mmCIF file with all atom_site columns, C-alpha atoms in Angstrom:
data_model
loop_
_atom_site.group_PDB
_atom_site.id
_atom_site.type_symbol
_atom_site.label_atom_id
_atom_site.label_alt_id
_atom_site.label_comp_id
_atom_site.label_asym_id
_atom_site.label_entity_id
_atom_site.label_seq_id
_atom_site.pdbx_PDB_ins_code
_atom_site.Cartn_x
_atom_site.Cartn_y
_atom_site.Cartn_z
_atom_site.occupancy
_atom_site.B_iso_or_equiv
_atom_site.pdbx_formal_charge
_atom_site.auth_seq_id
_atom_site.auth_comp_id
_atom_site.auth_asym_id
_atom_site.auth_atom_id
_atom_site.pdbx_PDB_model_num
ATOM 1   C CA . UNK A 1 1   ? 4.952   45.403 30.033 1.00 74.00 ? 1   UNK A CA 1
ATOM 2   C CA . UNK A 1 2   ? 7.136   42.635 28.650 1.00 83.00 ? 2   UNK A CA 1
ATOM 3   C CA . UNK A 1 3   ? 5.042   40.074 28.887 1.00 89.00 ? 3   UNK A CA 1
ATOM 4   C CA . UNK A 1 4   ? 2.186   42.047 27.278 1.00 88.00 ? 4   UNK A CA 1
ATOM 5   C CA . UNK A 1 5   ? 4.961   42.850 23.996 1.00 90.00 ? 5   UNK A CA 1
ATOM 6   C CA . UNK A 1 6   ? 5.378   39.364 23.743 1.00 93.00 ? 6   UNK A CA 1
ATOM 7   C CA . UNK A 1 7   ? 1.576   38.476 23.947 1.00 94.00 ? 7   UNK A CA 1
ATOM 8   C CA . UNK A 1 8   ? 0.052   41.013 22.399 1.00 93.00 ? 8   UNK A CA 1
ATOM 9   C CA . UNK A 1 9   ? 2.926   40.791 19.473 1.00 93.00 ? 9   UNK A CA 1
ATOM 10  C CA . UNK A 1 10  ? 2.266   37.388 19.233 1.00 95.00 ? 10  UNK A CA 1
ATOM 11  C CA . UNK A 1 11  ? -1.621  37.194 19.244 1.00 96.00 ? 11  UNK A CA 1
ATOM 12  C CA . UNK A 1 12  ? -1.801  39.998 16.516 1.00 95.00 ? 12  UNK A CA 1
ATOM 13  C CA . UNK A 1 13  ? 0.819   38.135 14.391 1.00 95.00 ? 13  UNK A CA 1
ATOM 14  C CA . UNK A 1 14  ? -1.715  34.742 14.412 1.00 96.00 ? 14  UNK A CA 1
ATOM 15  C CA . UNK A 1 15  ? -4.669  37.172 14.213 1.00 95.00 ? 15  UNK A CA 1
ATOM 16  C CA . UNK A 1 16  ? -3.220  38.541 11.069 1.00 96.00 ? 16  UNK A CA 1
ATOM 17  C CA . UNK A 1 17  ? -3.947  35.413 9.212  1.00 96.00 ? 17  UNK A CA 1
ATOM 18  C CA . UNK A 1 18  ? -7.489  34.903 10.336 1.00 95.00 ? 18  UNK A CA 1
ATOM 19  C CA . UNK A 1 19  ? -8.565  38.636 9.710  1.00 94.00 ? 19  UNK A CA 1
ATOM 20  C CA . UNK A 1 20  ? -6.570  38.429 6.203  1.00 95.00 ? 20  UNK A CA 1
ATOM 21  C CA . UNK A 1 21  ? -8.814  35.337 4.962  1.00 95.00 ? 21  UNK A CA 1
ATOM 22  C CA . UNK A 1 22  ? -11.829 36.915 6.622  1.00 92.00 ? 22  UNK A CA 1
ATOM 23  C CA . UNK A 1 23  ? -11.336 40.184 4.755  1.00 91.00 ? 23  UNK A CA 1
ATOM 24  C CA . UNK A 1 24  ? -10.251 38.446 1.106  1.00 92.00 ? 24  UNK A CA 1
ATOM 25  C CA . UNK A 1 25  ? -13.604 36.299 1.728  1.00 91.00 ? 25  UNK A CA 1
ATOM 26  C CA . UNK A 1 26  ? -15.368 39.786 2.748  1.00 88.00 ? 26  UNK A CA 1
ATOM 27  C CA . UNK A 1 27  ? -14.174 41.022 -0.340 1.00 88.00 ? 27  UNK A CA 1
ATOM 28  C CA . UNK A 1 28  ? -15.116 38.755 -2.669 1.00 91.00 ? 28  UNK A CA 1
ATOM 29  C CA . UNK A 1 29  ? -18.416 39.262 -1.268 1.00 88.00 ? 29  UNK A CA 1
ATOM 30  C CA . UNK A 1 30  ? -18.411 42.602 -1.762 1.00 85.00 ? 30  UNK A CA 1
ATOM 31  C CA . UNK A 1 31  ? -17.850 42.644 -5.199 1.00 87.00 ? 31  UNK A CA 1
ATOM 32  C CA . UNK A 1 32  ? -20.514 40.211 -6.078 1.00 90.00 ? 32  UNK A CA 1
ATOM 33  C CA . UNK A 1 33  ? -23.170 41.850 -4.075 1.00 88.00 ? 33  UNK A CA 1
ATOM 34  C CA . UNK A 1 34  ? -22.094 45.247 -5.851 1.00 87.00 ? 34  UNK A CA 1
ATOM 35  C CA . UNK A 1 35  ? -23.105 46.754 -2.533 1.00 86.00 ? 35  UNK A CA 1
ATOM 36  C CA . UNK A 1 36  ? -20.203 49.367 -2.773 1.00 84.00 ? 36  UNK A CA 1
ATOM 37  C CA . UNK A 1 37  ? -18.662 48.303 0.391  1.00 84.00 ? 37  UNK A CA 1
ATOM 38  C CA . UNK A 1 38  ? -14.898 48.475 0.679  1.00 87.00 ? 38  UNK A CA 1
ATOM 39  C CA . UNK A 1 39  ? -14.654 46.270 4.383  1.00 87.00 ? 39  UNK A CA 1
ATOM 40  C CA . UNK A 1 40  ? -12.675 43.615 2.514  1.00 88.00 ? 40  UNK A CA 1
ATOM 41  C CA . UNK A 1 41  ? -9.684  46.100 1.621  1.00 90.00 ? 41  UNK A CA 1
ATOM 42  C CA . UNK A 1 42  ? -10.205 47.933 5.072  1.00 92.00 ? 42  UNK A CA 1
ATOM 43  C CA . UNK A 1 43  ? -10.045 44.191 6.937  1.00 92.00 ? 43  UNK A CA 1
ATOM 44  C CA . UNK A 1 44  ? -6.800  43.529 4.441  1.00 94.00 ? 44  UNK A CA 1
ATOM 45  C CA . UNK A 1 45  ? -4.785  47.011 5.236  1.00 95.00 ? 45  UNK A CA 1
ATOM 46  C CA . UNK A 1 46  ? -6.349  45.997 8.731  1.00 95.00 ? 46  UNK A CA 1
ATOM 47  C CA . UNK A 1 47  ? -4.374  42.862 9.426  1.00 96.00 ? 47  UNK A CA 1
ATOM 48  C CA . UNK A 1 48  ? -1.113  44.411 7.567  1.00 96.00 ? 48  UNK A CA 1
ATOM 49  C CA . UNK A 1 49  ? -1.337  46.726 10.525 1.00 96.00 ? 49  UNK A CA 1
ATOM 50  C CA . UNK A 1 50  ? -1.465  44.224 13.085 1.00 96.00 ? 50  UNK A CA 1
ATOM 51  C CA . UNK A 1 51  ? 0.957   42.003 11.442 1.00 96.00 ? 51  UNK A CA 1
ATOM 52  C CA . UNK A 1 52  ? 3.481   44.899 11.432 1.00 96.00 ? 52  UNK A CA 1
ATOM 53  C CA . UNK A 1 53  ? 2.806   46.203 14.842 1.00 95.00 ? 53  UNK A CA 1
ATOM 54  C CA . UNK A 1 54  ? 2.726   42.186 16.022 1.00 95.00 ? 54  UNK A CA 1
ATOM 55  C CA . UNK A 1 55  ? 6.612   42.396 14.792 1.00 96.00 ? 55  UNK A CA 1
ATOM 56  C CA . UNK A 1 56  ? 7.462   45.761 16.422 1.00 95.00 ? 56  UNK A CA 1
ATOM 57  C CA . UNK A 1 57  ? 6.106   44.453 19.435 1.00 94.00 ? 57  UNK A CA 1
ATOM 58  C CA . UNK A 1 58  ? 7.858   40.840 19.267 1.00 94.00 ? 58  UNK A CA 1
ATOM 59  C CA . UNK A 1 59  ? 11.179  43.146 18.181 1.00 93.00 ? 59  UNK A CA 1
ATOM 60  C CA . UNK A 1 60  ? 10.876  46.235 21.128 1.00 90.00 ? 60  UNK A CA 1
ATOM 61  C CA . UNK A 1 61  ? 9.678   43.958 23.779 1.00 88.00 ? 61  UNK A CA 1
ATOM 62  C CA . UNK A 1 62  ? 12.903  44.587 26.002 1.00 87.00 ? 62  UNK A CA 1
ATOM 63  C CA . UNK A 1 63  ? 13.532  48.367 24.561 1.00 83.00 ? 63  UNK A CA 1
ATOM 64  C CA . UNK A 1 64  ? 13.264  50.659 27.745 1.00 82.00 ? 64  UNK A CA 1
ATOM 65  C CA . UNK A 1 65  ? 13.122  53.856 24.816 1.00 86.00 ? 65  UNK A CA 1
ATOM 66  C CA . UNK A 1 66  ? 9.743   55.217 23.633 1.00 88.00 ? 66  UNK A CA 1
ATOM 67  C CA . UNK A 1 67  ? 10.600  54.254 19.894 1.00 90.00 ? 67  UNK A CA 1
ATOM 68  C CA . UNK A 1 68  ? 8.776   51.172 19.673 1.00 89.00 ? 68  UNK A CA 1
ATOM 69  C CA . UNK A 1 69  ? 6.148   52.244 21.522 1.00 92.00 ? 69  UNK A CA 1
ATOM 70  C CA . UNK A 1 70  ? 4.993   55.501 19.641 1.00 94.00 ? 70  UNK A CA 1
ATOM 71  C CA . UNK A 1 71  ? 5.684   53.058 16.406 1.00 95.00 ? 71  UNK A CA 1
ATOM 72  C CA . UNK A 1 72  ? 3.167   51.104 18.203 1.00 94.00 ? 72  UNK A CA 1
ATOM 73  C CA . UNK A 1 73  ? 0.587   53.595 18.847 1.00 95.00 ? 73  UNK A CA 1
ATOM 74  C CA . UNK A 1 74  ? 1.151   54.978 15.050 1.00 96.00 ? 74  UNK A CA 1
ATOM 75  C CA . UNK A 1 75  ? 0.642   51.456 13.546 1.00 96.00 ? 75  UNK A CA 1
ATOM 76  C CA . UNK A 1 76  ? -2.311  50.454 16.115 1.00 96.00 ? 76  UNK A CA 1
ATOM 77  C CA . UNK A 1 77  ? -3.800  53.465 15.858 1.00 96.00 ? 77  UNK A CA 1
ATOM 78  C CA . UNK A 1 78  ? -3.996  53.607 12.045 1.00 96.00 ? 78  UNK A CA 1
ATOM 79  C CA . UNK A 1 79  ? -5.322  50.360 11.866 1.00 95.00 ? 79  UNK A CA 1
ATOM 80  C CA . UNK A 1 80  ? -7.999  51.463 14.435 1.00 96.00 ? 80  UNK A CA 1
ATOM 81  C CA . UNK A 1 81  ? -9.041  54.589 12.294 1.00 96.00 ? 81  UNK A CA 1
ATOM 82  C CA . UNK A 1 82  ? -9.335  52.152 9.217  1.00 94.00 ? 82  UNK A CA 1
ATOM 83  C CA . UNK A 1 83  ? -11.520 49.329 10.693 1.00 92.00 ? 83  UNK A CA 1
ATOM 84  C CA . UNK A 1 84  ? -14.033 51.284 12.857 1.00 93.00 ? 84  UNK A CA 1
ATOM 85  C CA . UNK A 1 85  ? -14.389 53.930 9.779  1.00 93.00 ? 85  UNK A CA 1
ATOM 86  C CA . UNK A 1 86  ? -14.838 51.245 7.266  1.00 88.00 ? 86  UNK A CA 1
ATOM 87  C CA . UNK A 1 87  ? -16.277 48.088 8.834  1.00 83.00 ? 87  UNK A CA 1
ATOM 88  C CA . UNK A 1 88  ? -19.573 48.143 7.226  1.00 80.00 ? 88  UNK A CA 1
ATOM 89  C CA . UNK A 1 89  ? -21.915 45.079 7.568  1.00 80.00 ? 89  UNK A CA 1
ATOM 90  C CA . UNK A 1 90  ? -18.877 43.126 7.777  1.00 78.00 ? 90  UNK A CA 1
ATOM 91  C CA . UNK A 1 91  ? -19.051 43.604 11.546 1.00 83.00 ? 91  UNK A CA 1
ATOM 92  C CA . UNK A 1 92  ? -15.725 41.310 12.292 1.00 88.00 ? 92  UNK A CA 1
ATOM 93  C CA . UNK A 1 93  ? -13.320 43.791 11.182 1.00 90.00 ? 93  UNK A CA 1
ATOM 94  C CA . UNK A 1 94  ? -14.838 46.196 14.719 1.00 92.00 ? 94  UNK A CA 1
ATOM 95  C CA . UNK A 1 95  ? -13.663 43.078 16.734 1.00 93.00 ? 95  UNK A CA 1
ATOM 96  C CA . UNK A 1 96  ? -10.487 43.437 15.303 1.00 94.00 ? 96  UNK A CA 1
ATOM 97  C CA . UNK A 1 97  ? -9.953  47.224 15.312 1.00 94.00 ? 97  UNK A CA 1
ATOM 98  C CA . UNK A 1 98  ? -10.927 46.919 18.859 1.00 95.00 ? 98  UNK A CA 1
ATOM 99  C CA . UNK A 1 99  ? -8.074  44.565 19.512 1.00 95.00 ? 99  UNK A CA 1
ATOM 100 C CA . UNK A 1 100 ? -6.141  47.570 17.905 1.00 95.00 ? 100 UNK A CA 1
ATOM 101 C CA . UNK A 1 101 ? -7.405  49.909 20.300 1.00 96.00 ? 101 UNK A CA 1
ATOM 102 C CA . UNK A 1 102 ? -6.398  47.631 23.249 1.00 96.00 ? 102 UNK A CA 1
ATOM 103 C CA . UNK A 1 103 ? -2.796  47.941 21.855 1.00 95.00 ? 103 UNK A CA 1
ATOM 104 C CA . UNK A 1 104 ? -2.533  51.303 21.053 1.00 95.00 ? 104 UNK A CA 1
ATOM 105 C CA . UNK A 1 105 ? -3.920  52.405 24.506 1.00 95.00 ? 105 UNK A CA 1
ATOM 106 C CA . UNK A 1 106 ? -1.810  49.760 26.325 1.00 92.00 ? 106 UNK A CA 1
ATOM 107 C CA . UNK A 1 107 ? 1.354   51.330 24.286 1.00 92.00 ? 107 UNK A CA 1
ATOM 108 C CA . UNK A 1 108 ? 0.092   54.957 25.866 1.00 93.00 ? 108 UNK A CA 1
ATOM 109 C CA . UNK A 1 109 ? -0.071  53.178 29.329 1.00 92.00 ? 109 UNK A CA 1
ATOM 110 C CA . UNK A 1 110 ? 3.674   51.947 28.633 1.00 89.00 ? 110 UNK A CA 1
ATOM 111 C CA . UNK A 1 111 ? 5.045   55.386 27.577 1.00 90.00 ? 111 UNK A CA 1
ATOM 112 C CA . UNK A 1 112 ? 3.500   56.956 30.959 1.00 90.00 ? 112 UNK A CA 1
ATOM 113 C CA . UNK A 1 113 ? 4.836   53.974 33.060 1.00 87.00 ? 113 UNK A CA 1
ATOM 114 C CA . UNK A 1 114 ? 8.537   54.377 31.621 1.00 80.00 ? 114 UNK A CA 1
ATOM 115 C CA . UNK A 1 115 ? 8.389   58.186 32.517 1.00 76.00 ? 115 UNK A CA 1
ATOM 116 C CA . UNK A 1 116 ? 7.415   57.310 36.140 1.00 73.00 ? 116 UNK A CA 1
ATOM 117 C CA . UNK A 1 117 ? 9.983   54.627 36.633 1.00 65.00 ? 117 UNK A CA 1
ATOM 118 C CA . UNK A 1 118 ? 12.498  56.939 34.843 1.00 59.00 ? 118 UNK A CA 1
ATOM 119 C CA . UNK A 1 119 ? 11.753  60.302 37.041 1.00 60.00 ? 119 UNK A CA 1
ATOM 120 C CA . UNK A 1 120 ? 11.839  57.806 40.754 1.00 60.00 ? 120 UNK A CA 1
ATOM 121 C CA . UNK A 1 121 ? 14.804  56.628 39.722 1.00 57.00 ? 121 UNK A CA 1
ATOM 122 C CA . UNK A 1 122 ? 17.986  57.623 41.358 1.00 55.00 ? 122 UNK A CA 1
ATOM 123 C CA . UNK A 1 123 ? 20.643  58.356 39.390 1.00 58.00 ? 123 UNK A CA 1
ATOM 124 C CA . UNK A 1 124 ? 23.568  55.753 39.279 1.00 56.00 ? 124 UNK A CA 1
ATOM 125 C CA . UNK A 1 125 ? 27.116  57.204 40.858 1.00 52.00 ? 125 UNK A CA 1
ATOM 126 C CA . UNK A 1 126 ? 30.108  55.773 39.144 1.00 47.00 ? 126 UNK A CA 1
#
């Protein structure tokens, strides 16, 4: 689950950039059309999302507590919620939340794994 961290931290950090000009360009879009969209701010409160769980998940990549990985599924999952709800015909920002999703569940899959590994575990005599 290390390696994923580090990918997965990684990948979201660059991905932040592209879904932040995507979204400001979805935006502006937006506003001219008058169409009463709001899938440019969604794509922009999006990537701040991802950029912040990227960092957690550079920062907790070696932490065998839960902490950084319920931080992980909070942040993930939030920006989840926010893209699929408000993606409208700016379909990108689905892509995106989906790459969320993958995170947040992968998170879930860590917190199960470290109870496992923690519970076969012998305890250590001194």
């Amino acid at each position: 689950m290390k390696t994923w961290k580090l990918v997965s931290g990684i990948l979201s950090i660059i991905l932040f950039v592209i879904v932040t000009f995507q979204s400001c360009a979805a935006g502006i879009l937006n506003t001219i059309e008058a169409n009463g969209e709001v899938s440019g701010s969604a794509g922009v409160i999006v990537a701040s999302f991802m950029l912040a769980g990227g960092i957690v998940s550079v920062a907790t990549r070696n932490s065998v507590r839960n902490g950084g990985n319920i931080a992980l599924i909070i942040l993930f999952g939030l920006a989840t919620l926010i893209g699929f709800s408000n993606y409208g015909s700016f379909s990108d920002l689905a892509i995106w939340s989906g790459w969320c999703l993958i995170n947040a569940i992968l998170a879930v899959i860590a917190i199960i794994k470290g109870k496992k590994t923690v519970s076969n575990s012998t305890p250590e005599t001194e």
